[in-house]
Amino acid sequence: MGKLTIGSFSSLVGSVSLDFAVKLAQAAVQKGHSVDLWVSGNGTMLSKKGQRAFKDYSYLAKTCQELFATGKFQMTACEACAEARGYHKEDTMEGCKRFSMDWYLASCFSADRVLHIGGD
Amino acid sequence: MGKLTIGSFSSLVGSVSLDFAVKLAQAAVQKGHSVDLWVSGNGTMLSKKGQRAFKDYSYLAKTCQELFATGKFQMTACEACAEARGYHKEDTMEGCKRFSMDWYLASCFSADRVLHIGGD
Amino acid sequence: MKLGVFLSDFKSGNDTLDRLTAEKLGIILVGNGIYNATVKENGKASPVLDKKATFYALTEDLESRGFTAANLDSRVKAVTYGDVVDLIFNEYEKLIWL
Amino acid sequence: MKLGVFLSDFKSGNDTLDRLTAEKLGIILVGNGIYNATVKENGKASPVLDKKATFYALTEDLESRGFTAANLDSRVKAVTYGDVVDLIFNEYEKLIWL
Amino acid sequence: MAIKKLGFVVRTMPYKIEGSRLAMTHAIASQTVEIYLEDGDNVEPTVCFIGDGVLNCLKSQQAMKHYGLTSLEQHIKNSLLLDMNVMYCKEDLDKFGITENQLIMDAEDIGGETNAKIVPYSEIQKVMESVDHLLFC
Amino acid sequence: MAIKKLGFVVRTMPYKIEGSRLAMTHAIASQTVEIYLEDGDNVEPTVCFIGDGVLNCLKSQQAMKHYGLTSLEQHIKNSLLLDMNVMYCKEDLDKFGITENQLIMDAEDIGGETNAKIVPYSEIQKVMESVDHLLFC
């Protein structure tokens, strides 16, 4: 079993790239791997607590909660990116961490595979 | 003097399109025009209160506040888009309104010019 | 119609632009659109500039990207945000953002 | 190197892809990348498929966009998210997202 | 009393960015705009799909099944149910080899009576000339 | 004791999306990654600019003046100040007709001693082969 680190800079809704990251994480965890998900840039929106489920928008919070419960999944949001967008520590989804960008590099250090989703 | 309605679907930071919308609004107000700015989709991030100013991210909140003070500028965020992203009414920047998408169409109705920034 | 087109990208959006026709057409290069007026690929200027239109480029976006009005293709005129406001209200009736 | 490339777009990203070389190359079409395997422009399949590589397309993204595995170009194999996990860990060492 | 015509022109592919989705939801919002307007005033939206945007118009989109997301197909059907004017550019469909039977042409399954129209680009150009404001997405 | 090499490859234009900016800030964050690692372990980033990405590397970017935004120029200089390995693809510069005097080649004005390198694509291919992980932006 390996460790996959996924880094995403994409926006929460609208860009299905972030849906891809979460669904891939889910599939990897189901197969027994462990996954670190780093959300940076507009991707930090995924870490915002209190997102309402609408059928017209991606709603990934529930899947993230299920993944946290497995103990095989970590999600960390870029602290500066979140603050710039007006999300403070108390706005962070339960189970999600906040660190500076070096956390992502450390996660890459120990990862067997890194999938970096750089685009918007 | 005319009325310009600008609609933006773009993300807060990263996409300079939203910076463009705010700077254009500023220039129009300085020339005596009135401006309605509709932020929808990821653009609703502009309406979030408590954004911190970093040199590495667009910081448009201050300009928006100055524009509100002129009485010639309205900014309205899409209510559903904001809720989906976990911004609730109390998270909205002072001076900014929240309505459903029909508000934008009504603003277009009475506008002399409409600039709709549709891309990401 | 009198149509003002904001071109905010380089390389993309050209297929839409190609087909647009208007009695009076203005193309305002903003954001990464300014590369259409400042950079040549393999020695060739952007095909966008072959369109029958009046061309403008936003000075603020030129300078943010390391260019000045002196780098502009001769068919393109540098404008400020204030000038763009006047173009919007005085020269064009409908606006498109690409 | 053994390189797995996720192509998430249609028409863009091809210039980068063109130049990539690897002893073992896999191209996994995801998101709007699936149009490379399902749509022909002017009767011609996407030039992406001419690349010397093994091609996959994500079933979930195919179906979300109105296609099924039956619509795939014969060079492309439909895969699920679970299959993609196996490709990542068993077939390729480095990954790129375009 | 005035009617203002709004031309939504969708040129982007579905799902990757929100452009086409927001075009549809904003166009559909015209149903309730009267609360902001004087009696007799209204807006009239037309939605045209051109270029890569025609890829939004394919049938059998299963975005709800896979991503829990309303498909663009559902949005187009909803707009037809509301008798909105929906046009697909023929030249662009031809370019992609997309035929009418692959396209969302009606909303009969949800009780709609209006059909989408496949029109040459010249018709879309006429729409662009006739509307008061253009909203490219 | 191990060093893991990370290859950041920037292929997108500056400003419109955050890709190139986040590539630089993440690469620069390697300076502080040791707090998370065992003694002697570290990461070593290389940043390569290819395709449209070379447009990030032009001198005299005035994004701070006009938009209050740190320019990509400043980010590249900061990375040179930290002796990071920064490479520009020669073929792509040639394609755009960009010459060395238009490019950010050093960070002397802020005390840097390392220069950016203009290299053929084949050198960048070698970087891609030698690193442990690739991060395309």
XYZ file of C-alpha atoms in Angstrom:
710
model
C 0.000 0.000 0.000
C 1.309 3.406 -0.930
C 0.918 7.060 -0.205
C -0.537 9.431 -2.765
C -0.224 13.173 -2.330
C -2.628 15.266 -4.379
C -2.123 19.022 -4.600
C -4.882 21.168 -5.988
C -4.975 24.851 -6.854
C -8.453 24.694 -8.405
C -11.643 26.388 -7.347
C -14.264 24.674 -5.248
C -17.218 24.775 -7.525
C -17.293 25.167 -11.241
C -14.009 23.426 -11.824
C -14.660 19.722 -11.677
C -10.914 19.229 -11.140
C -11.458 19.428 -7.412
C -14.241 16.845 -7.632
C -11.723 14.683 -9.456
C -9.196 15.070 -6.639
C -11.695 14.074 -3.972
C -13.091 11.108 -5.936
C -9.587 9.882 -6.703
C -8.685 10.166 -3.018
C -11.784 8.150 -2.158
C -10.916 5.393 -4.654
C -7.330 5.230 -3.384
C -8.407 4.997 0.260
C -10.892 2.248 -0.653
C -7.987 0.280 -2.059
C -6.050 0.682 1.188
C -3.700 3.485 0.194
C -3.296 6.647 2.221
C -3.890 10.063 0.702
C -2.818 13.587 1.553
C -4.810 16.339 -0.150
C -3.342 19.827 -0.225
C -5.695 22.631 -1.195
C -4.110 25.926 -2.099
C -5.130 29.025 -4.053
C -8.823 28.943 -4.815
C -8.812 25.269 -3.860
C -8.814 26.359 -0.210
C -12.547 26.920 -0.674
C -12.965 23.164 -0.220
C -11.855 23.546 3.393
C -14.541 26.105 4.264
C -17.038 24.829 6.778
C -20.771 25.430 6.442
C -21.034 24.773 2.685
C -24.642 24.187 1.707
C -25.525 21.283 -0.568
C -27.228 22.430 -3.772
C -27.746 20.211 -6.757
C -26.210 22.890 -8.937
C -22.855 22.946 -7.222
C -20.327 20.351 -6.220
C -20.829 19.328 -2.641
C -17.703 17.586 -1.477
C -17.854 18.229 2.263
C -19.694 14.979 3.004
C -17.204 12.814 1.108
C -14.343 14.555 2.902
C -15.925 13.808 6.283
C -16.288 10.141 5.355
C -12.679 10.057 4.248
C -11.435 11.656 7.473
C -13.216 8.897 9.388
C -11.090 6.226 7.661
C -7.892 7.566 9.213
C -6.238 7.180 5.798
C -6.925 10.682 4.567
C -5.556 14.074 5.491
C -6.639 17.380 4.022
C -4.649 20.528 4.629
C -5.430 24.019 3.403
C -2.889 26.734 2.688
C -3.139 29.159 5.580
C -2.194 32.342 3.711
C -4.456 31.506 0.763
C -7.367 30.998 3.160
C -6.736 34.209 5.098
C -6.493 36.216 1.875
C -9.946 34.941 1.005
C -11.371 35.849 4.389
C -11.465 32.299 5.840
C -10.051 32.246 9.301
C -9.109 29.319 11.495
C -12.606 29.058 12.949
C -14.072 28.803 9.426
C -12.232 25.581 8.662
C -14.135 22.339 8.105
C -13.819 19.881 10.959
C -10.946 17.462 10.391
C -9.140 19.729 7.947
C -5.793 21.243 8.904
C -4.204 24.552 7.986
C -0.490 24.965 7.410
C 1.876 26.988 5.278
C 3.042 25.773 1.886
C 6.014 23.853 3.237
C 3.549 21.237 4.549
C 2.789 20.258 0.967
C 6.466 19.821 0.123
C 6.948 17.657 3.201
C 3.983 15.560 2.135
C 5.565 15.188 -1.327
C 8.803 14.126 0.373
C 7.222 11.044 1.860
C 4.772 10.310 -0.972
C 5.139 7.391 -3.359
C 3.186 9.317 -5.971
C 2.372 13.018 -6.366
C -0.446 14.302 -8.561
C -0.251 18.049 -8.743
C -3.300 19.721 -10.294
C -1.877 23.105 -11.130
C -4.435 24.678 -13.436
C -7.391 26.765 -12.547
C -23.874 60.168 -17.395
C -24.747 56.532 -17.874
C -25.188 53.311 -16.009
C -22.782 50.439 -16.494
C -23.612 46.967 -15.226
C -20.689 44.602 -14.867
C -21.327 40.927 -14.216
C -18.468 38.727 -13.129
C -18.236 34.979 -12.662
C -14.491 34.999 -12.003
C -12.595 33.965 -8.915
C -11.430 36.459 -6.342
C -7.747 35.973 -6.448
C -5.634 34.563 -9.176
C -7.874 35.713 -11.956
C -7.080 39.345 -12.573
C -10.444 39.608 -14.375
C -12.081 40.575 -11.112
C -9.414 43.213 -10.512
C -10.283 44.512 -13.958
C -13.981 44.733 -13.057
C -13.294 46.699 -9.878
C -10.784 49.076 -11.512
C -13.145 49.688 -14.417
C -15.967 50.424 -11.963
C -13.694 52.875 -10.170
C -12.769 54.666 -13.394
C -16.425 54.879 -14.444
C -17.533 56.271 -11.080
C -14.727 58.848 -11.220
C -16.174 60.057 -14.509
C -19.608 60.441 -12.940
C -21.251 57.238 -14.191
C -23.004 54.808 -11.904
C -21.978 51.166 -11.758
C -23.666 47.967 -10.649
C -21.327 45.044 -10.055
C -22.828 41.557 -9.897
C -20.596 38.827 -8.522
C -21.704 35.286 -9.142
C -20.074 31.851 -9.171
C -16.573 32.047 -7.738
C -16.797 35.834 -8.101
C -18.910 35.870 -4.923
C -15.600 35.545 -3.068
C -15.163 39.281 -3.588
C -18.127 39.894 -1.263
C -16.621 37.968 1.669
C -15.820 40.146 4.610
C -12.605 39.820 6.587
C -10.241 39.366 3.617
C -6.662 39.957 4.676
C -4.405 42.115 2.552
C -1.333 40.250 1.323
C 0.973 41.517 -1.354
C 0.652 38.194 -3.099
C -3.089 38.325 -3.601
C -5.484 40.855 -4.999
C -6.966 42.938 -2.233
C -10.033 44.656 -3.578
C -12.042 45.152 -0.406
C -10.632 48.631 0.246
C -11.440 49.913 -3.237
C -14.960 48.513 -2.926
C -15.467 50.376 0.358
C -14.320 53.622 -1.223
C -16.677 53.041 -4.124
C -19.648 52.364 -1.826
C -18.977 55.716 -0.153
C -19.529 57.547 -3.459
C -23.166 56.430 -3.638
C -22.615 55.651 -7.336
C -21.678 52.004 -6.886
C -23.628 48.930 -5.916
C -22.225 45.457 -5.482
C -24.498 42.450 -5.188
C -23.485 38.840 -4.680
C -25.442 35.812 -5.845
C -27.071 34.395 -2.738
C -27.094 30.725 -3.769
C -23.504 30.854 -5.060
C -22.383 32.321 -1.730
C -24.285 29.778 0.374
C -22.879 26.889 -1.668
C -19.421 28.187 -0.822
C -20.223 28.454 2.871
C -20.614 32.262 3.001
C -23.687 33.198 4.888
C -25.416 36.541 5.220
C -23.291 37.542 8.195
C -20.104 36.881 6.196
C -20.917 39.547 3.639
C -18.743 42.640 3.323
C -20.363 45.794 4.632
C -22.206 47.641 1.898
C -22.555 44.617 -0.338
C -25.988 43.147 -1.019
C -27.113 39.582 -1.633
C -29.898 38.673 -4.015
C -30.842 35.896 -6.404
C -29.793 35.949 -10.049
C -32.853 37.905 -11.211
C -31.312 40.992 -9.595
C -28.600 40.945 -12.241
C -31.115 40.763 -15.061
C -33.037 43.685 -13.560
C -29.788 45.640 -13.388
C -29.143 44.818 -17.050
C -32.674 46.039 -17.845
C -31.905 49.560 -16.723
C -28.243 49.643 -17.781
C -26.937 51.688 -20.690
C -24.072 49.259 -21.079
C -23.505 45.697 -19.847
C -20.098 44.081 -19.609
C -20.483 40.439 -18.773
C -17.261 38.686 -17.790
C -18.274 35.071 -18.233
C -15.008 33.157 -18.148
C -13.216 31.692 -15.218
C -24.126 47.249 -34.459
C -21.305 49.051 -32.685
C -19.503 46.293 -30.870
C -16.676 46.551 -28.355
C -14.851 43.276 -27.700
C -12.628 42.808 -24.661
C -10.078 40.144 -25.486
C -8.564 38.915 -22.226
C -6.663 35.897 -23.452
C -3.818 34.970 -25.761
C -4.382 32.223 -28.352
C -7.808 31.250 -27.067
C -10.986 33.075 -28.047
C -9.788 33.695 -31.592
C -12.288 31.300 -33.169
C -15.146 33.311 -31.675
C -13.562 36.586 -32.678
C -12.999 35.441 -36.270
C -16.696 35.164 -36.943
C -17.897 38.317 -35.244
C -19.022 41.009 -37.629
C -20.170 44.515 -36.802
C -20.480 47.788 -38.676
C -18.165 49.251 -36.103
C -15.838 46.913 -34.258
C -13.396 47.774 -31.488
C -11.078 45.240 -29.874
C -9.735 46.158 -26.478
C -6.820 43.976 -25.385
C -6.826 43.472 -21.631
C -5.164 40.989 -19.258
C -3.226 38.349 -21.161
C -4.893 39.648 -24.313
C -2.126 42.252 -24.473
C 0.298 39.570 -25.689
C -1.573 39.718 -28.997
C -0.096 43.182 -29.484
C 3.358 42.719 -27.965
C 4.626 39.258 -28.812
C 5.266 37.588 -32.139
C 5.212 33.844 -32.501
C 7.788 32.576 -34.974
C 8.130 36.133 -36.205
C 4.441 36.503 -36.982
C 2.139 38.967 -35.279
C -1.069 37.604 -33.786
C -3.735 36.866 -36.412
C -6.143 38.800 -34.186
C -4.617 42.023 -35.478
C -5.612 41.161 -39.059
C -9.248 41.605 -38.129
C -10.846 44.736 -39.547
C -11.254 46.649 -36.294
C -9.887 49.443 -34.145
C -7.431 48.078 -31.579
C -6.672 49.241 -28.070
C -4.492 47.796 -25.300
C -4.840 48.590 -21.617
C -1.680 50.356 -20.393
C -1.980 48.997 -16.848
C -2.030 45.417 -18.141
C 0.810 46.058 -20.592
C 3.010 47.423 -17.845
C 2.098 44.717 -15.335
C 3.424 42.184 -17.822
C 6.717 43.951 -18.532
C 5.815 45.971 -21.637
C 5.214 49.614 -22.439
C 3.266 51.394 -25.161
C 6.536 51.433 -27.144
C 6.293 47.645 -27.541
C 2.857 47.768 -29.131
C 2.192 46.707 -32.683
C 1.612 49.879 -34.702
C -2.039 48.965 -35.245
C -2.780 49.157 -31.511
C -3.298 52.214 -29.345
C -2.543 52.277 -25.613
C -5.471 53.298 -23.396
C -6.064 53.729 -19.663
C -9.015 52.539 -17.596
C -10.456 56.046 -17.931
C -10.188 55.846 -21.722
C -11.911 52.463 -21.659
C -14.855 54.017 -19.819
C -15.172 56.604 -22.581
C -14.936 53.929 -25.280
C -17.723 52.001 -23.543
C -20.101 54.914 -23.275
C -19.221 56.921 -26.387
C -17.998 54.538 -29.081
C -19.683 51.167 -28.622
C -23.227 50.075 -27.753
C -22.726 46.389 -27.035
C -19.846 44.755 -25.249
C -18.421 41.249 -25.271
C -15.758 39.752 -23.018
C -13.690 36.937 -24.531
C 10.842 7.270 -16.938
C 7.364 5.823 -16.590
C 5.121 8.833 -16.988
C 1.362 9.064 -16.527
C -0.200 12.212 -17.985
C -3.685 13.345 -16.990
C -5.093 15.412 -19.838
C -8.035 17.406 -18.506
C -8.652 19.738 -21.408
C -9.636 19.672 -25.045
C -7.470 21.567 -27.551
C -5.268 23.196 -24.936
C -2.270 21.455 -23.393
C -1.339 19.728 -26.641
C 1.824 21.766 -27.192
C 3.173 20.555 -23.860
C 2.122 17.000 -24.557
C 3.738 16.981 -28.003
C 7.194 17.377 -26.547
C 6.960 14.989 -23.630
C 8.955 11.827 -24.061
C 9.126 8.841 -21.762
C 10.134 5.199 -22.088
C 6.644 4.342 -20.932
C 3.915 6.909 -21.475
C 0.275 6.682 -20.424
C -2.299 9.356 -21.196
C -5.389 9.370 -19.032
C -8.192 11.508 -20.440
C -10.237 13.086 -17.662
C -12.695 15.993 -17.472
C -12.986 17.764 -20.796
C -9.990 15.747 -21.937
C -12.430 12.968 -22.841
C -13.514 14.953 -25.916
C -10.136 14.000 -27.407
C -11.416 10.427 -27.589
C -15.075 11.018 -28.450
C -15.324 13.941 -30.834
C -13.849 14.477 -34.279
C -13.259 17.934 -35.629
C -13.896 18.182 -39.361
C -13.829 14.388 -39.479
C -10.383 14.149 -37.898
C -9.650 12.511 -34.574
C -7.703 14.540 -32.026
C -3.976 14.728 -32.822
C -3.393 13.769 -29.179
C -4.230 10.172 -30.100
C -1.341 10.036 -32.577
C 1.099 10.226 -29.703
C 2.927 6.960 -28.984
C 1.275 6.136 -25.679
C -1.317 3.990 -23.947
C -4.638 5.826 -23.713
C -7.318 5.672 -21.065
C -10.519 7.663 -20.535
C -12.352 8.038 -17.247
C -15.808 6.438 -17.515
C -17.398 8.791 -14.995
C -16.306 11.823 -17.021
C -17.348 10.237 -20.312
C -20.823 9.543 -19.010
C -21.213 12.927 -17.337
C -20.705 14.492 -20.752
C -23.197 12.298 -22.610
C -20.898 9.556 -23.937
C -20.292 5.894 -23.143
C -17.335 3.588 -23.681
C -18.952 2.675 -27.019
C -18.184 6.179 -28.308
C -14.469 5.908 -27.607
C -11.855 5.937 -30.311
C -10.561 2.380 -30.628
C -7.142 3.404 -29.288
C -8.626 4.394 -25.932
C -9.680 2.173 -23.057
C -12.382 3.145 -20.544
C -11.281 3.090 -16.899
C -12.904 3.838 -13.539
C -11.496 5.843 -10.639
C -10.438 2.550 -9.075
C -8.537 1.601 -12.232
C -6.841 4.992 -12.223
C -5.567 4.324 -8.692
C -4.008 1.075 -9.920
C -2.460 2.811 -12.926
C -0.945 5.409 -10.603
C 0.605 2.921 -8.207
C 1.416 0.028 -10.534
C 2.113 1.393 -14.004
C 3.568 4.884 -13.705
C 6.110 6.506 -11.400
C 5.646 10.164 -12.188
C 2.429 11.978 -12.885
C 1.582 15.170 -14.713
C -1.739 17.032 -14.887
C -2.333 19.064 -18.047
C -43.424 49.471 -20.741
C -40.384 47.962 -22.293
C -38.901 44.600 -23.041
C -35.113 44.361 -22.974
C -33.602 41.492 -24.896
C -30.576 39.700 -23.459
C -28.453 37.424 -25.623
C -26.572 34.721 -23.740
C -23.918 33.223 -26.008
C -22.275 30.072 -24.647
C -18.898 29.281 -26.177
C -17.246 27.270 -23.404
C -17.366 23.536 -22.738
C -19.467 22.219 -19.860
C -18.288 21.336 -16.340
C -14.668 22.507 -16.324
C -15.677 26.085 -15.607
C -19.069 27.306 -14.500
C -19.681 29.544 -17.521
C -22.339 27.532 -19.308
C -24.104 26.526 -16.090
C -24.318 30.124 -14.889
C -25.527 31.233 -18.322
C -28.453 28.820 -18.013
C -29.300 29.633 -14.410
C -29.145 33.375 -15.068
C -31.269 33.051 -18.215
C -33.826 31.008 -16.282
C -33.839 33.676 -13.542
C -35.620 35.929 -16.049
C -38.804 34.174 -14.862
C -38.756 36.130 -11.626
C -37.153 39.414 -12.662
C -40.491 41.265 -12.732
C -40.440 41.765 -8.966
C -37.655 44.304 -9.521
C -39.284 46.054 -12.496
C -42.215 48.366 -13.233
C -45.475 46.878 -14.471
C -45.144 45.793 -18.079
C -41.384 45.902 -18.110
C -39.518 42.660 -18.599
C -36.420 40.986 -19.982
C -36.387 38.345 -22.704
C -33.415 36.005 -22.819
C -32.168 33.997 -25.795
C -29.483 31.362 -25.325
C -27.183 30.525 -28.254
C -24.540 27.791 -28.217
C -21.564 28.308 -30.522
C -18.075 26.838 -30.973
C -17.063 24.400 -28.228
C -20.215 25.511 -26.428
C -22.300 23.096 -28.534
C -20.780 20.275 -26.458
C -23.128 21.390 -23.670
C -26.090 20.258 -25.750
C -25.480 16.513 -25.934
C -28.097 14.123 -24.561
C -27.626 11.541 -21.791
C -25.345 13.567 -19.516
C -24.990 11.635 -16.274
C -23.397 14.303 -14.111
C -25.972 13.753 -11.372
C -25.197 10.053 -11.172
C -21.437 10.519 -11.012
C -20.948 13.917 -9.400
C -24.287 14.766 -7.772
C -24.447 17.740 -10.077
C -27.368 18.960 -12.196
C -26.361 18.312 -15.801
C -26.326 20.965 -18.475
C -28.892 18.727 -20.183
C -31.306 19.315 -17.323
C -30.692 23.051 -17.459
C -31.377 23.172 -21.187
C -34.570 21.169 -20.706
C -35.674 23.508 -17.935
C -35.169 26.470 -20.206
C -37.199 24.798 -22.978
C -39.945 24.062 -20.454
C -40.067 27.822 -19.868
C -40.395 28.385 -23.634
C -37.042 30.076 -23.838
C -35.426 30.604 -27.213
C -32.526 28.117 -27.400
C -30.337 27.918 -30.518
C -27.464 25.644 -31.540
C -25.018 26.703 -34.241
C -25.280 24.322 -37.194
C -21.777 24.886 -38.543
C -20.241 24.008 -35.184
C -22.368 20.882 -34.798
C -21.319 19.863 -38.312
C -17.675 20.509 -37.479
C -17.900 18.069 -34.577
C -20.038 15.615 -36.578
C -22.858 15.928 -34.042
C -26.254 15.030 -35.435
C -29.719 16.053 -34.282
C -30.453 12.688 -32.656
C -27.506 13.214 -30.277
C -28.860 16.573 -29.142
C -31.279 17.806 -26.507
C -33.998 19.051 -28.850
C -37.038 19.142 -26.554
C -38.233 18.820 -22.971
C -41.231 16.606 -23.692
C -40.391 14.246 -20.834
C -40.948 17.069 -18.359
C -43.959 18.534 -20.174
C -42.208 21.100 -22.349
C -43.655 22.223 -25.664
C -40.819 24.313 -27.059
C -37.971 22.857 -29.096
C -34.363 23.896 -29.418
C -33.421 25.135 -32.878
C -30.438 24.234 -35.020
C -29.617 27.385 -36.966
C -26.806 28.627 -39.179
C -24.374 31.059 -37.571
C -25.921 33.878 -39.589
C -29.095 33.494 -37.495
C -27.078 33.795 -34.308
C -25.414 36.888 -35.700
C -28.939 38.310 -36.214
C -29.777 37.549 -32.586
C -26.611 39.342 -31.515
C -27.661 42.355 -33.567
C -31.223 42.399 -32.275
C -30.626 42.080 -28.524
C -30.008 44.998 -26.192
C -27.137 43.384 -24.331
C -24.799 40.473 -24.999
C -23.612 38.082 -22.301
C -20.887 35.768 -23.560
C -20.105 32.834 -21.324
C 19.053 10.997 5.096
C 17.481 11.677 1.771
C 16.960 14.540 -0.620
C 13.830 14.418 -2.740
C 13.911 16.443 -5.929
C 10.781 18.304 -7.003
C 10.424 19.620 -10.550
C 8.069 22.587 -10.920
C 7.280 23.105 -14.601
C 5.450 26.351 -15.375
C 3.604 26.346 -18.686
C 0.871 28.922 -18.027
C 0.929 32.676 -18.551
C 1.192 34.980 -15.537
C -1.653 36.753 -13.708
C -4.756 35.318 -15.357
C -4.649 32.223 -13.191
C -2.573 31.674 -10.088
C -0.601 28.719 -11.440
C 2.785 30.356 -11.954
C 2.546 32.414 -8.773
C 1.723 29.376 -6.656
C 4.513 27.415 -8.330
C 7.000 30.055 -7.170
C 5.618 30.434 -3.662
C 5.520 26.669 -3.163
C 9.046 26.246 -4.513
C 10.280 28.998 -2.199
C 8.530 27.269 0.730
C 11.185 24.555 0.429
C 13.314 26.858 2.604
C 11.293 25.943 5.672
C 10.254 22.364 4.936
C 12.876 20.894 7.292
C 10.696 21.516 10.344
C 8.468 18.682 9.111
C 11.315 16.288 8.219
C 13.925 14.129 9.958
C 17.460 15.486 10.365
C 19.290 15.441 7.063
C 16.171 14.970 4.974
C 15.186 17.734 2.601
C 13.555 18.635 -0.678
C 15.277 20.347 -3.589
C 13.115 22.267 -6.029
C 13.915 23.181 -9.627
C 11.682 25.580 -11.528
C 11.475 25.308 -15.328
C 9.526 27.674 -17.575
C 8.302 26.235 -20.866
C 5.799 27.177 -23.586
C 3.664 30.212 -22.735
C 5.173 29.976 -19.270
C 8.275 31.842 -20.459
C 6.131 35.002 -20.516
C 6.431 34.974 -16.718
C 10.142 35.711 -17.035
C 10.082 39.173 -18.607
C 11.703 42.086 -16.798
C 10.014 45.315 -15.659
C 6.678 43.854 -14.566
C 4.758 46.616 -12.802
C 1.983 44.560 -11.225
C 2.654 46.129 -7.818
C 2.230 49.637 -9.178
C -1.012 48.900 -10.998
C -2.626 46.105 -9.020
C -0.831 46.077 -5.648
C 0.314 42.574 -6.489
C 3.787 41.069 -6.151
C 5.018 40.531 -9.701
C 6.234 37.213 -11.012
C 9.502 39.076 -11.573
C 9.843 39.599 -7.850
C 9.076 35.927 -7.192
C 11.696 34.779 -9.684
C 14.256 37.120 -8.110
C 13.411 35.817 -4.668
C 13.988 32.266 -5.843
C 17.363 33.242 -7.354
C 18.300 34.943 -4.094
C 17.714 31.548 -2.456
C 20.023 29.927 -5.039
C 17.212 27.953 -6.558
C 17.714 26.307 -9.915
C 15.642 28.344 -12.428
C 15.576 27.411 -16.116
C 13.987 29.007 -19.161
C 13.377 26.976 -22.313
C 15.452 28.379 -25.165
C 13.239 27.129 -28.002
C 10.187 28.827 -26.494
C 12.027 32.094 -25.933
C 13.198 31.942 -29.548
C 9.676 31.236 -30.742
C 8.464 34.441 -29.074
C 11.574 36.358 -30.160
C 12.470 37.084 -26.540
C 16.156 37.844 -26.006
C 18.261 37.542 -22.882
C 18.281 41.287 -22.195
C 14.483 41.200 -21.826
C 14.650 38.473 -19.201
C 15.067 38.298 -15.455
C 18.520 36.677 -15.400
C 19.741 37.548 -11.912
C 18.782 39.019 -8.559
C 21.848 41.189 -8.116
C 19.798 44.206 -7.038
C 18.622 42.291 -3.964
C 21.978 40.637 -3.274
C 21.494 37.390 -5.179
C 24.433 35.482 -6.623
C 22.665 32.819 -8.664
C 21.579 33.351 -12.263
C 18.679 31.940 -14.202
C 19.694 29.641 -17.056
C 18.517 29.592 -20.639
C 18.613 25.950 -21.680
C 17.411 23.835 -24.591
C 14.280 21.784 -23.985
C 16.416 18.660 -23.862
C 17.916 19.926 -20.580
C 14.441 20.398 -19.139
C 13.560 16.883 -20.237
C 16.613 15.711 -18.271
C 15.367 17.574 -15.195
C 12.000 15.886 -15.589
C 13.717 12.523 -15.723
C 15.954 13.180 -12.723
C 13.408 14.544 -10.245
C 11.327 12.398 -7.908
C 8.062 14.220 -8.515
C 6.779 16.581 -11.184
C 4.538 19.543 -10.449
C 3.189 21.119 -13.635
C 1.543 24.514 -13.176
